[in-house]
Coordinates of C-alpha atoms in Angstrom, one line a residue:
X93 CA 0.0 0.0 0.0
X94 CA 2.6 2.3 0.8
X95 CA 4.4 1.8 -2.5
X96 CA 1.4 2.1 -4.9
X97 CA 1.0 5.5 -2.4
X98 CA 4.3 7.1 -4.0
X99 CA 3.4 6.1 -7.3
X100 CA 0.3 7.9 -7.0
X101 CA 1.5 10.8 -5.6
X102 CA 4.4 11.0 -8.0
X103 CA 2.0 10.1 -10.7
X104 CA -0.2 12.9 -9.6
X105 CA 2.5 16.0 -8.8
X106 CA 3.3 14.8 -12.7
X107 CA 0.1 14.7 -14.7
X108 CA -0.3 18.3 -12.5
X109 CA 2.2 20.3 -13.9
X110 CA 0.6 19.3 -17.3
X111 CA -3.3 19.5 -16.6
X112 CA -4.3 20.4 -13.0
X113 CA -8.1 18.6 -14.1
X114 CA -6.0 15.3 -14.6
X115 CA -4.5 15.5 -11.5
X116 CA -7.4 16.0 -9.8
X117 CA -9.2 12.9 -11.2
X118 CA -6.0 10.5 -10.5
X119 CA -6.8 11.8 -6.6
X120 CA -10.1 11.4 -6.5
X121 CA -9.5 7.2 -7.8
X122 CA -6.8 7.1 -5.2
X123 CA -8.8 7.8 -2.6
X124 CA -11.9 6.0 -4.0
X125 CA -9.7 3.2 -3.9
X126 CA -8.4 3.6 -0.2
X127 CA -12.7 4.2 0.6
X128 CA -13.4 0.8 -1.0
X129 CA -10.3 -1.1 0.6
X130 CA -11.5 0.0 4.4
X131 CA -14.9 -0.5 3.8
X132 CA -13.5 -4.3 2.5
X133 CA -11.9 -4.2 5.7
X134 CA -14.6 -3.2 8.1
X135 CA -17.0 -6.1 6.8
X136 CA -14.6 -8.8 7.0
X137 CA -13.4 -7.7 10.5
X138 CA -17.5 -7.2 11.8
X139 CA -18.7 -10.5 10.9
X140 CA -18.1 -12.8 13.5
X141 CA -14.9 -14.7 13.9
X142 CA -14.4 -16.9 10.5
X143 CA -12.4 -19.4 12.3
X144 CA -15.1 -20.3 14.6
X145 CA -17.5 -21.2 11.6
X146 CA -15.4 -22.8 9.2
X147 CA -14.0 -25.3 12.5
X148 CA -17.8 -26.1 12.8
X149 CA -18.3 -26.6 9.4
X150 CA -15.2 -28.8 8.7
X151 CA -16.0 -31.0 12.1
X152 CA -19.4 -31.6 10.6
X153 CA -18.1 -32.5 7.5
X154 CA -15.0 -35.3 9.5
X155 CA -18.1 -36.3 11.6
X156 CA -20.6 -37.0 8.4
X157 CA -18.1 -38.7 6.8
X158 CA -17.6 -41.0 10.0
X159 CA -21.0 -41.6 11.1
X160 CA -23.0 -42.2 7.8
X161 CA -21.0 -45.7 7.2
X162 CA -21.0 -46.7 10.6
X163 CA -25.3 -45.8 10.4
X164 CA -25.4 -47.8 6.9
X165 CA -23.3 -50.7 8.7
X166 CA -25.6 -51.2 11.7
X167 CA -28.7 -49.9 10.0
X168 CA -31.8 -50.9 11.6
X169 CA -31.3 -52.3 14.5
X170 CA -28.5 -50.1 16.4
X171 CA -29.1 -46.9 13.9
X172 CA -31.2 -44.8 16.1
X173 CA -28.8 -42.5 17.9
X174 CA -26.3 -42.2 15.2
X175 CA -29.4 -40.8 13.1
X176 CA -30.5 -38.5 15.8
X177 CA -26.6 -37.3 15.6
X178 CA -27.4 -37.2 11.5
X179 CA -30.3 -35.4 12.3
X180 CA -28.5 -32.4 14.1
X181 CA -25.4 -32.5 12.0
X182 CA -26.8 -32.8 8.3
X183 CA -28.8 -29.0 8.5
X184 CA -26.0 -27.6 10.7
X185 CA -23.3 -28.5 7.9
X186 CA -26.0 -27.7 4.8
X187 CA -26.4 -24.4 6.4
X188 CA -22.8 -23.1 6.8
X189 CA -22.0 -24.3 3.4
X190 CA -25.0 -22.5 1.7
X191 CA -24.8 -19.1 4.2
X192 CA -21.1 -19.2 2.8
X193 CA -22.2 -19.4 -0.7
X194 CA -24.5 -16.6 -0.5
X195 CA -22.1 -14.6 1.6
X196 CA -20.0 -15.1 -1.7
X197 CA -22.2 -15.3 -4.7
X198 CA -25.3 -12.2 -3.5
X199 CA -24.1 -8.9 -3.2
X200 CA -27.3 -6.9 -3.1
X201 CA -28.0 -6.4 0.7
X202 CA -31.3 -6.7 0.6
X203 CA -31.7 -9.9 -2.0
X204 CA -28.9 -10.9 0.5
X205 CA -30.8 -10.8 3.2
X206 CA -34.1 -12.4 1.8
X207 CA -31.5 -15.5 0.7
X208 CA -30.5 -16.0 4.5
X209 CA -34.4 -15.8 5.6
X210 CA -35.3 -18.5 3.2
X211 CA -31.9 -20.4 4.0
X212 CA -33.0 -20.3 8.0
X213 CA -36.4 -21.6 7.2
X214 CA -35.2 -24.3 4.6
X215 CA -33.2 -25.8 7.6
X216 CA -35.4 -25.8 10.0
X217 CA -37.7 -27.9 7.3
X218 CA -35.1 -30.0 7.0
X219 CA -34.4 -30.5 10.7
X220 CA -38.0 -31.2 11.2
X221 CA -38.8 -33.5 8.3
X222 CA -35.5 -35.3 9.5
X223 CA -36.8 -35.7 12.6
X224 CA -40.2 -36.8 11.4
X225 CA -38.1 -39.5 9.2
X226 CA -36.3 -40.9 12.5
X227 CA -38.9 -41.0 14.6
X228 CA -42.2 -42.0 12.8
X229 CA -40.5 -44.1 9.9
X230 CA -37.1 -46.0 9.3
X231 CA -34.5 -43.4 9.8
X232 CA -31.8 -42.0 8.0
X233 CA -29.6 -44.5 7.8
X234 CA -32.4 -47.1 6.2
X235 CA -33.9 -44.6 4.2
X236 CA -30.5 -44.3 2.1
X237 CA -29.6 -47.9 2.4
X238 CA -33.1 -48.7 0.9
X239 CA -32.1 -46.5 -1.9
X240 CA -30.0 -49.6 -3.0
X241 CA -32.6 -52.3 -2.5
X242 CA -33.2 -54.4 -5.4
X243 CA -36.7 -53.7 -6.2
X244 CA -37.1 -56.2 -9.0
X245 CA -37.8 -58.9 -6.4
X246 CA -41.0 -57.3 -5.2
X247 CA -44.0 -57.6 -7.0
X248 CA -45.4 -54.5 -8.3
X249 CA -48.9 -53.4 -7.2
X250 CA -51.9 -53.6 -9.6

């Protein structure tokens, strides 16, 4: 920063000798640029702390990766609390990963905004139709393992 300060300085005191309207113009995009870098600055600092977020989203991801074998292997008869663990972990790591992607991807504050609102009520759907699918039916675990059945041994209604 300091650097590219001395060439626009030196750059300036030069093009205002020749034309004081040029100089002018090459310190008015200097300082633009200096405006846009602290406001860069102030909203990566105000959000709260990235470290924190991305360590809950990469444990989620270590934990997924661990759990949903061990829930296929013992799938249905010792399934129940891993898919209960599922059922917290799934919407917790969907979440972080699409907030991110909005945080990146929607600049508009208020289209922004409306993106998070229908984010926050997509994952508590999710949270309750997960827990509608461990508790009334045959879990998480079974549901995806029955996604493999062979269905060709079943007869089909009529």
């Amino acid at each position: 920063m300091f650097r590219s300060g001395l060439l626009a300085a030196s750059t300036t005191r030069m093009m205002t000798r020749s034309s004081p309207l040029a100089g002018r113009m090459i310190v008015r995009a200097a300082s633009t640029t200096a405006t846009q870098q602290r406001q860069t600055n102030q909203s990566t600092t105000s959000s709260p702390a990235p470290s924190t977020i991305y360590k809950i989203y990469h444990y989620s991801s270590y934990s997924l990766l661990a759990l949903m074998p061990l829930g296929w292997a013992l799938a249905p008869a010792y399934s129940m609390p891993i898919d209960l663990v599922l059922n917290v972990i799934i919407p917790v790591h969907t979440y972080l990963g699409m907030e991110a992607i909005i945080g990146d991807y929607i600049y508009a504050p208020a289209a922004r905004y409306s993106a998070k609102a229908a984010l926050a009520v997509v994952t508590v759907l999710m949270t309750l139709g997960l827990y509608k699918l461990n508790t009334k039916d045959v879990g998480i675990s079974q549901s995806v393992k029955l996604l493999w059945k062979d269905t060709t041994t079943h007869s089909a209604r009529k």
